[in-house]
Short mmCIF file of C-alpha atoms in Angstrom, two decimals:
data_model
loop_
_atom_site.label_atom_id
_atom_site.label_comp_id
_atom_site.label_asym_id
_atom_site.label_seq_id
_atom_site.Cartn_x
_atom_site.Cartn_y
_atom_site.Cartn_z
CA MET A 1 50.58 -3.78 -103.55
CA PRO A 2 54.07 -3.62 -105.13
CA ALA A 3 56.86 -5.49 -103.33
CA ALA A 4 58.79 -2.26 -102.65
CA ASP A 5 55.74 -0.66 -101.00
CA VAL A 6 55.13 -3.75 -98.87
CA SER A 7 58.75 -3.70 -97.65
CA LEU A 8 58.50 0.03 -96.90
CA LEU A 9 55.27 -0.44 -94.93
CA ARG A 10 56.68 -3.32 -92.91
CA GLY A 11 59.84 -1.32 -92.17
CA LEU A 12 57.79 1.66 -90.97
CA LEU A 13 55.65 -0.56 -88.74
CA LEU A 14 58.77 -2.14 -87.22
CA GLN A 15 60.32 1.29 -86.60
CA PHE A 16 57.14 2.53 -84.96
CA ALA A 17 56.96 -0.53 -82.69
CA LEU A 18 60.63 -0.19 -81.66
CA ARG A 19 60.22 3.53 -80.96
CA ILE A 20 57.14 2.88 -78.83
CA LEU A 21 59.23 0.30 -76.95
CA LEU A 22 62.03 2.84 -76.51
CA ALA A 23 59.63 5.49 -75.16
CA VAL A 24 58.07 2.98 -72.75
CA PHE A 25 61.53 1.86 -71.66
CA ILE A 26 62.66 5.42 -70.89
CA GLY A 27 59.41 6.28 -69.08
CA THR A 28 59.57 3.09 -67.02
CA GLY A 29 63.21 3.76 -66.17
CA LEU A 30 62.42 7.29 -64.98
CA LEU A 31 59.57 5.94 -62.82
CA LEU A 32 61.36 2.96 -61.28
CA GLN A 33 64.81 4.59 -61.00
CA PRO A 34 64.02 8.31 -60.71
CA PRO A 35 66.96 10.74 -60.78
CA SER A 36 67.52 12.92 -57.72
CA ALA A 37 67.63 16.16 -59.74
CA ASN A 38 66.03 17.79 -62.81
CA ARG A 39 63.17 15.29 -62.99
CA TRP A 40 60.88 17.65 -64.89
CA LEU A 41 63.66 18.25 -67.45
CA HIS A 42 63.90 14.53 -68.16
CA TRP A 43 60.14 14.12 -68.45
CA GLY A 44 60.03 17.16 -70.73
CA ILE A 45 62.67 15.62 -72.99
CA LEU A 46 60.64 12.39 -73.10
CA ALA A 47 57.45 14.32 -73.88
CA ALA A 48 59.21 16.15 -76.72
CA TYR A 49 60.38 12.80 -78.09
CA ILE A 50 56.86 11.37 -77.95
CA ALA A 51 55.59 14.45 -79.80
CA SER A 52 58.23 14.04 -82.51
CA LEU A 53 57.32 10.34 -82.73
CA THR A 54 53.66 11.31 -83.25
CA VAL A 55 54.57 13.76 -86.01
CA TRP A 56 56.79 11.17 -87.70
CA ALA A 57 54.03 8.52 -87.54
CA TRP A 58 51.58 10.99 -89.12
CA TRP A 59 54.07 11.76 -91.92
CA ALA A 60 54.81 8.08 -92.46
CA GLN A 61 51.12 7.25 -92.78
CA ARG A 62 50.35 10.05 -95.24
CA SER A 63 53.49 10.78 -97.22
CA ALA A 64 56.20 8.13 -96.84
CA ASP A 65 55.30 6.11 -99.93
CA HIS A 66 54.85 9.27 -102.04
CA SER A 67 58.15 10.94 -101.11
CA ASP A 68 61.35 10.67 -103.06
CA GLN A 69 64.36 8.79 -101.70
CA ARG A 70 66.19 11.95 -100.63
CA THR A 71 63.24 13.14 -98.53
CA GLN A 72 62.76 9.70 -96.98
CA ARG A 73 66.44 9.50 -96.04
CA ALA A 74 66.44 13.01 -94.55
CA VAL A 75 63.35 12.29 -92.42
CA SER A 76 64.80 8.93 -91.35
CA LEU A 77 68.08 10.51 -90.25
CA LEU A 78 66.25 13.30 -88.43
CA MET A 79 64.12 10.84 -86.48
CA LEU A 80 67.08 8.57 -85.72
CA CYS A 81 68.89 11.62 -84.37
CA ALA A 82 65.89 12.19 -82.10
CA ASP A 83 66.05 8.54 -80.96
CA LEU A 84 69.73 8.84 -80.18
CA THR A 85 69.40 12.28 -78.58
CA VAL A 86 66.68 11.37 -76.11
CA VAL A 87 68.62 8.39 -74.76
CA ALA A 88 72.00 10.13 -74.84
CA VAL A 89 70.89 13.39 -73.19
CA ILE A 90 68.91 11.76 -70.40
CA SER A 91 71.62 9.16 -69.75
CA VAL A 92 74.45 11.72 -69.71
CA GLU A 93 72.50 14.31 -67.68
CA THR A 94 71.38 11.83 -65.05
CA GLY A 95 74.89 10.44 -64.88
CA LEU A 96 76.28 13.94 -64.16
CA SER A 97 73.49 15.32 -61.93
CA SER A 98 72.46 12.13 -60.11
CA PRO A 99 75.51 9.84 -59.97
CA GLU A 100 74.19 8.23 -56.78
CA THR A 101 71.18 6.77 -58.65
CA TRP A 102 70.97 3.93 -61.18
CA THR A 103 69.01 5.99 -63.71
CA SER A 104 71.89 6.47 -66.15
CA ASP A 105 73.02 2.86 -65.87
CA VAL A 106 69.51 1.66 -66.74
CA LEU A 107 68.67 4.11 -69.51
CA GLN A 108 71.95 3.67 -71.41
CA HIS A 109 70.74 0.21 -72.45
CA GLY A 110 68.13 1.93 -74.60
CA LEU A 111 71.00 2.57 -77.01
CA PHE A 112 70.81 -1.11 -77.96
CA LEU A 113 67.51 -0.37 -79.71
CA ILE A 114 68.93 2.39 -81.93
CA PRO A 115 70.80 0.07 -84.38
CA LEU A 116 67.69 -2.10 -84.66
CA ILE A 117 65.58 0.93 -85.56
CA ALA A 118 68.23 1.97 -88.09
CA ALA A 119 68.29 -1.52 -89.62
CA ALA A 120 64.54 -1.27 -90.27
CA GLN A 121 65.25 1.60 -92.69
CA LEU A 122 66.62 -0.92 -95.25
CA ASP A 123 69.24 1.70 -96.04
CA PRO A 124 72.87 0.75 -95.28
CA ALA A 125 73.99 4.39 -95.55
CA VAL A 126 71.53 5.48 -92.85
CA SER A 127 72.47 2.53 -90.63
CA THR A 128 76.16 3.42 -90.95
CA MET A 129 75.60 7.10 -90.16
CA VAL A 130 73.67 6.15 -87.02
CA ALA A 131 75.92 3.29 -85.90
CA ILE A 132 79.01 5.42 -85.30
CA PRO A 133 77.44 8.03 -82.96
CA THR A 134 75.52 5.28 -81.16
CA VAL A 135 78.69 3.40 -80.27
CA PHE A 136 80.44 6.66 -79.32
CA THR A 137 77.51 7.75 -77.10
CA PHE A 138 77.42 4.38 -75.34
CA PHE A 139 81.14 4.67 -74.56
CA VAL A 140 80.79 8.26 -73.28
CA VAL A 141 77.85 7.39 -71.00
CA ASN A 142 79.79 4.47 -69.51
CA TRP A 143 82.83 6.71 -69.05
CA ILE A 144 80.71 9.28 -67.19
CA ASP A 145 79.16 6.59 -65.00
CA ARG A 146 82.50 4.87 -64.36
CA GLU A 147 83.28 6.65 -61.08
CA ALA A 148 79.71 6.29 -59.80
CA ASN A 149 79.94 2.55 -60.50
CA GLY A 150 82.99 2.15 -58.27
CA ASN A 151 85.62 2.77 -60.95
CA GLU A 152 84.36 0.05 -63.27
CA PRO A 153 87.32 -1.56 -65.07
CA TRP A 154 88.01 -0.23 -68.56
CA GLY A 155 87.97 -3.77 -69.84
CA SER A 156 84.33 -4.14 -68.82
CA ILE A 157 83.41 -0.83 -70.47
CA LEU A 158 85.25 -1.69 -73.67
CA LEU A 159 83.69 -5.15 -73.77
CA ARG A 160 80.15 -3.78 -73.50
CA THR A 161 80.99 -1.11 -76.08
CA ALA A 162 82.25 -3.86 -78.38
CA ILE A 163 78.89 -5.62 -78.03
CA VAL A 164 77.11 -2.42 -79.10
CA PHE A 165 79.58 -2.08 -81.97
CA GLY A 166 78.83 -5.63 -83.09
CA LEU A 167 75.11 -4.94 -82.92
CA ALA A 168 75.57 -1.75 -84.94
CA ALA A 169 77.71 -3.52 -87.52
CA GLY A 170 75.13 -6.28 -87.74
CA SER A 171 72.40 -3.71 -88.33
CA VAL A 172 74.36 -2.26 -91.25
CA ALA A 173 74.86 -5.74 -92.74
CA LEU A 174 71.19 -6.60 -92.19
CA SER A 175 70.12 -3.38 -93.92
CA TRP A 176 72.34 -4.20 -96.88
CA ILE A 177 71.02 -7.77 -97.13
CA GLN A 178 67.38 -6.73 -96.87
CA GLN A 179 67.86 -3.93 -99.39
CA ALA A 180 69.47 -6.37 -101.82
CA LYS A 181 66.58 -8.82 -101.35
CA THR A 182 64.03 -6.06 -101.90
CA ARG A 183 65.76 -4.95 -105.08
CA THR A 184 65.89 -8.55 -106.30
CA ILE A 185 62.18 -9.05 -105.61
CA VAL A 186 61.30 -5.78 -107.34
CA GLY A 187 63.48 -6.70 -110.31
CA LEU A 188 61.87 -10.13 -110.58
CA ALA A 189 58.40 -8.62 -110.37
CA GLN A 190 59.23 -6.12 -113.09
CA GLU A 191 60.73 -8.86 -115.27
CA ARG A 192 57.65 -11.02 -114.75
CA THR A 193 55.40 -8.14 -115.76
CA ARG A 194 57.51 -7.47 -118.84
CA LEU A 195 57.48 -11.12 -119.88
CA LEU A 196 53.74 -11.35 -119.33
CA GLU A 197 53.16 -8.28 -121.49
CA GLU A 198 55.41 -9.72 -124.20
CA VAL A 199 53.62 -13.07 -124.10
CA ILE A 200 50.23 -11.36 -124.43
CA SER A 201 51.49 -9.21 -127.29
CA LEU A 202 53.07 -12.15 -129.07
CA GLU A 203 49.97 -14.30 -128.69
CA LYS A 204 47.93 -11.49 -130.20
CA ARG A 205 50.28 -11.26 -133.16
CA GLU A 206 50.32 -15.04 -133.57
CA ARG A 207 46.54 -15.09 -133.69
CA GLN A 208 46.62 -12.33 -136.27
CA SER A 209 49.15 -14.31 -138.29
CA LEU A 210 46.93 -17.42 -138.07
CA SER A 211 43.91 -15.39 -139.18
CA GLU A 212 45.84 -14.05 -142.15
CA ARG A 213 46.99 -17.55 -143.14
CA LEU A 214 43.46 -18.89 -143.07
CA HIS A 215 42.10 -15.89 -144.94
CA ASP A 216 44.83 -15.78 -147.59
CA GLY A 217 45.10 -19.56 -147.95
CA ALA A 218 42.28 -22.02 -147.38
CA LEU A 219 39.49 -19.43 -147.45
CA GLN A 220 40.54 -18.20 -150.90
CA TYR A 221 40.35 -21.72 -152.33
CA VAL A 222 36.91 -22.20 -150.74
CA LEU A 223 35.72 -18.96 -152.35
CA VAL A 224 37.12 -20.05 -155.71
CA ALA A 225 35.33 -23.42 -155.38
CA ARG A 226 32.09 -21.66 -154.54
CA HIS A 227 32.45 -19.45 -157.59
CA ASP A 228 33.18 -22.45 -159.83
CA MET A 229 30.11 -24.25 -158.55
CA GLU A 230 28.08 -22.24 -161.09
CA ASP A 231 30.02 -23.92 -163.91
CA VAL A 232 29.61 -27.31 -162.21
CA ARG A 233 25.83 -26.84 -162.16
CA ASP A 234 25.99 -26.15 -165.90
CA GLY A 235 27.76 -29.49 -166.38
CA SER A 236 31.28 -28.11 -166.95
CA VAL A 237 33.94 -30.80 -166.46
CA GLU A 238 36.66 -28.17 -166.20
CA GLY A 239 34.67 -26.42 -163.49
CA MET A 240 34.41 -29.68 -161.58
CA ASP A 241 38.18 -30.17 -161.86
CA ARG A 242 38.79 -26.66 -160.56
CA VAL A 243 36.45 -27.23 -157.62
CA ASP A 244 38.17 -30.52 -156.85
CA PHE A 245 41.60 -28.88 -156.97
CA ALA A 246 40.45 -25.93 -154.82
CA LEU A 247 38.94 -28.16 -152.18
CA ALA A 248 42.02 -30.41 -152.14
CA GLU A 249 44.31 -27.39 -151.66
CA SER A 250 42.00 -25.97 -149.01
CA SER A 251 42.06 -29.29 -147.16
CA ARG A 252 45.85 -29.45 -147.37
CA LEU A 253 46.28 -25.92 -146.01
CA LEU A 254 43.81 -26.55 -143.20
CA ARG A 255 45.60 -29.78 -142.27
CA ASP A 256 48.89 -27.88 -142.15
CA VAL A 257 47.39 -25.28 -139.82
CA VAL A 258 45.80 -27.92 -137.58
CA ARG A 259 49.04 -29.88 -137.51
CA GLU A 260 50.95 -26.80 -136.39
CA LEU A 261 48.38 -25.96 -133.73
CA HIS A 262 48.33 -29.48 -132.29
CA PRO A 263 50.50 -32.07 -134.06
CA GLU A 264 48.88 -35.49 -133.95
CA VAL A 265 52.10 -37.41 -133.51
CA LEU A 266 53.02 -35.31 -130.46
CA ALA A 267 49.71 -36.12 -128.77
CA ARG A 268 49.83 -39.79 -129.76
CA ALA A 269 53.46 -40.81 -129.36
CA GLY A 270 55.27 -38.08 -127.43
CA LEU A 271 57.96 -35.50 -128.08
CA LYS A 272 60.72 -37.86 -129.16
CA ALA A 273 58.56 -39.44 -131.86
CA ALA A 274 57.23 -36.02 -132.92
CA ILE A 275 60.69 -34.56 -133.46
CA ALA A 276 61.78 -37.76 -135.23
CA SER A 277 58.78 -37.35 -137.56
CA LEU A 278 59.67 -33.68 -138.06
CA ALA A 279 63.27 -34.60 -138.92
CA ASP A 280 62.15 -37.26 -141.43
CA SER A 281 59.73 -34.79 -143.02
CA ILE A 282 62.43 -32.12 -143.38
CA GLY A 283 64.84 -34.58 -144.93
CA ALA A 284 62.22 -35.83 -147.40
CA ARG A 285 61.08 -32.35 -148.45
CA THR A 286 64.40 -30.53 -148.67
CA GLY A 287 67.11 -33.09 -149.23
CA MET A 288 69.00 -31.82 -146.16
CA ARG A 289 70.87 -34.29 -144.00
CA VAL A 290 68.94 -34.28 -140.72
CA GLN A 291 70.14 -36.08 -137.59
CA LEU A 292 68.39 -36.64 -134.28
CA ASP A 293 70.25 -37.46 -131.08
CA ALA A 294 67.57 -38.36 -128.53
CA ASP A 295 69.27 -41.12 -126.54
CA GLY A 296 68.78 -39.01 -123.39
CA TRP A 297 65.01 -38.91 -123.83
CA PRO A 298 62.96 -42.08 -123.02
CA ASP A 299 60.52 -43.13 -125.74
CA ASP A 300 57.46 -43.04 -123.49
CA LEU A 301 58.29 -39.86 -121.57
CA ARG A 302 55.73 -37.03 -121.50
CA THR A 303 56.40 -33.63 -119.86
CA ASP A 304 54.61 -30.33 -119.54
CA ALA A 305 57.28 -28.75 -121.77
CA ASP A 306 56.70 -31.03 -124.79
CA TYR A 307 54.60 -28.62 -126.82
CA LEU A 308 56.96 -25.67 -126.22
CA LEU A 309 60.00 -27.72 -127.26
CA TYR A 310 58.23 -29.08 -130.34
CA SER A 311 57.18 -25.55 -131.34
CA ALA A 312 60.79 -24.42 -130.95
CA ALA A 313 62.08 -27.34 -133.06
CA ARG A 314 59.54 -26.62 -135.79
CA GLU A 315 60.12 -22.86 -135.78
CA PHE A 316 63.91 -22.97 -135.89
CA SER A 317 64.12 -25.80 -138.39
CA THR A 318 61.78 -23.81 -140.67
CA ASN A 319 64.10 -20.83 -140.31
CA ALA A 320 67.09 -22.99 -141.20
CA ILE A 321 65.32 -24.25 -144.31
CA LYS A 322 64.25 -20.79 -145.49
CA HIS A 323 67.21 -18.60 -144.56
CA ALA A 324 70.27 -20.53 -143.39
CA GLN A 325 71.29 -22.12 -146.72
CA ALA A 326 72.29 -25.13 -144.65
CA ASP A 327 73.13 -28.64 -145.82
CA ASN A 328 73.03 -30.29 -142.40
CA LEU A 329 70.61 -29.97 -139.51
CA ARG A 330 70.97 -31.68 -136.15
CA PHE A 331 68.54 -32.03 -133.25
CA ARG A 332 69.64 -33.05 -129.77
CA LEU A 333 67.00 -33.85 -127.14
CA ALA A 334 67.69 -34.76 -123.50
CA HIS A 335 65.92 -34.95 -120.14
CA ASN A 336 67.80 -35.03 -116.84
CA GLY A 337 64.91 -35.54 -114.45
CA SER A 338 63.92 -31.92 -113.81
CA ARG A 339 64.94 -30.05 -116.95
CA ALA A 340 64.47 -30.68 -120.64
CA GLU A 341 67.10 -29.60 -123.16
CA LEU A 342 66.77 -29.04 -126.89
CA ARG A 343 69.65 -28.11 -129.15
CA ILE A 344 69.21 -27.27 -132.84
CA ALA A 345 72.32 -26.76 -134.97
CA ASP A 346 72.84 -26.10 -138.66
CA ASP A 347 75.87 -25.37 -140.85
CA GLY A 348 74.33 -22.41 -142.65
CA VAL A 349 75.21 -18.74 -142.86
CA GLY A 350 74.37 -17.95 -139.22
CA ILE A 351 72.20 -15.26 -137.68
CA PRO A 352 73.89 -11.93 -136.89
CA PRO A 353 72.31 -10.24 -133.83
CA ASP A 354 71.37 -7.14 -135.85
CA ARG A 355 69.50 -9.26 -138.41
CA LEU A 356 67.67 -11.11 -135.65
CA ALA A 357 66.55 -7.82 -134.07
CA GLN A 358 65.48 -6.48 -137.46
CA SER A 359 63.44 -9.60 -138.22
CA VAL A 360 61.52 -9.13 -134.97
CA GLU A 361 60.84 -5.48 -135.80
CA ASP A 362 59.60 -6.51 -139.25
CA GLY A 363 56.99 -8.77 -137.70
CA HIS A 364 58.75 -12.15 -137.90
CA ILE A 365 57.86 -13.11 -134.36
CA GLY A 366 58.89 -16.76 -134.25
CA PHE A 367 62.21 -16.20 -132.51
CA ALA A 368 60.83 -13.61 -130.11
CA SER A 369 57.77 -15.73 -129.29
CA ILE A 370 59.74 -18.87 -128.45
CA CYS A 371 62.39 -16.93 -126.52
CA THR A 372 59.77 -15.10 -124.45
CA LYS A 373 57.90 -18.29 -123.63
CA VAL A 374 61.11 -20.09 -122.63
CA LEU A 375 62.20 -17.26 -120.34
CA ALA A 376 58.70 -17.01 -118.86
CA THR A 377 58.96 -20.63 -117.68
CA GLY A 378 62.26 -19.89 -115.92
CA GLY A 379 64.28 -21.53 -118.68
CA GLU A 380 67.36 -20.53 -120.65
CA PHE A 381 67.59 -19.51 -124.30
CA ALA A 382 70.81 -18.95 -126.24
CA VAL A 383 71.73 -18.39 -129.89
CA THR A 384 75.39 -18.95 -130.81
CA GLY A 385 77.56 -19.97 -133.73
CA SER A 386 79.04 -18.21 -136.73
CA PRO A 387 79.12 -19.58 -139.35
CA GLY A 388 76.16 -21.81 -138.69
CA THR A 389 73.63 -21.42 -135.92
CA VAL A 390 73.27 -23.26 -132.63
CA ILE A 391 70.11 -22.68 -130.62
CA SER A 392 70.12 -24.05 -127.08
CA ILE A 393 66.99 -24.24 -124.95
CA ALA A 394 66.68 -25.56 -121.39
CA VAL A 395 63.38 -25.43 -119.52
CA PRO A 396 61.94 -26.90 -116.31
CA ALA A 397 60.03 -30.05 -117.29
CA ARG A 398 57.77 -31.89 -114.88
CA THR A 399 56.95 -35.43 -115.91
CA ALA A 400 53.38 -35.66 -117.12
CA GLY A 401 53.40 -39.43 -117.30
CA ARG A 402 54.68 -42.33 -119.33
CA GLN A 403 52.56 -44.11 -121.89
CA SER A 404 53.22 -47.33 -123.69
CA VAL A 405 54.05 -46.90 -127.34
CA ALA A 406 52.34 -49.38 -129.64
#
């Protein structure tokens, strides 16, 4: 069940419980402290309230979660008006018609429940609209009962009214806090769903990309070698050379794919050694000046974020080689106990936001894939710099263990 629906259901259950308590309180008050006049009128008002409570409960069970916000607010206000009316009318009427009894003095305390019922709406506007008449009604009832209570001092009346006012104000604040929490939970749930859908979509596209690489690369050389095997059977030396070349290229391409899927150095020696190996390889292949600052990462440290960070380093360094026209590339790796940080900077032409968005639309999913995976872990991803590009990644990283490095 969605978080918003759960909050709505709990709020409705709380309202129903408080209204049952209010009805029981009024009925008990009328039984234990009966007024001297108009008893049937008071019981009739209570019966009408119980009937309206039954109708509201039926509506809440069948239609509350399917109604729009305007309808829900209108029904909530209507029912809160019924809550306030039943207490106010009985308290005021008994105070006027039966001042010698304690009925009004007892029943007026039912007004303390009204702000609590309003707070359960999780709607600050509704709580505010109910708080003001509740405080006013409490003051009026005490004013009516003042003479019957031996001219109760105004200070006492104002003090008790202030308590009701504080309760009403607290109900408004509580509604606002709970509404904000509900919105935050709903937003987080929606963001989680979106990230999950993006991860699934990106994984599908990555698998398709891997399939295309194998088909267009290694598999083509294998097919060529199979075709040339006919010449090899006829004793052709050239055919044998072509088969040897095709198999060598196929092996190289397959090793590249396997290395990208699960780099051996990462599994054997850890992230620091893997990125150092990556930096050395880039420098040897391209002639770029590549630096690694990993003083903040212990040699033997392993974390559950190692593969993600290595994939990011490989992806963004490849982008710098292909597109950035950079002369210098710098990696910075650090671990502060609970978070791992990777920073990749080059002095190339930079990445304008519109070009980054266009590259994702064109099917170049490396950036989007890494970014989505980082955000899905609760991490942070940022691309800055112009000219040049600085990519900063910070992710939660639980220590997976430390292994001795031979």
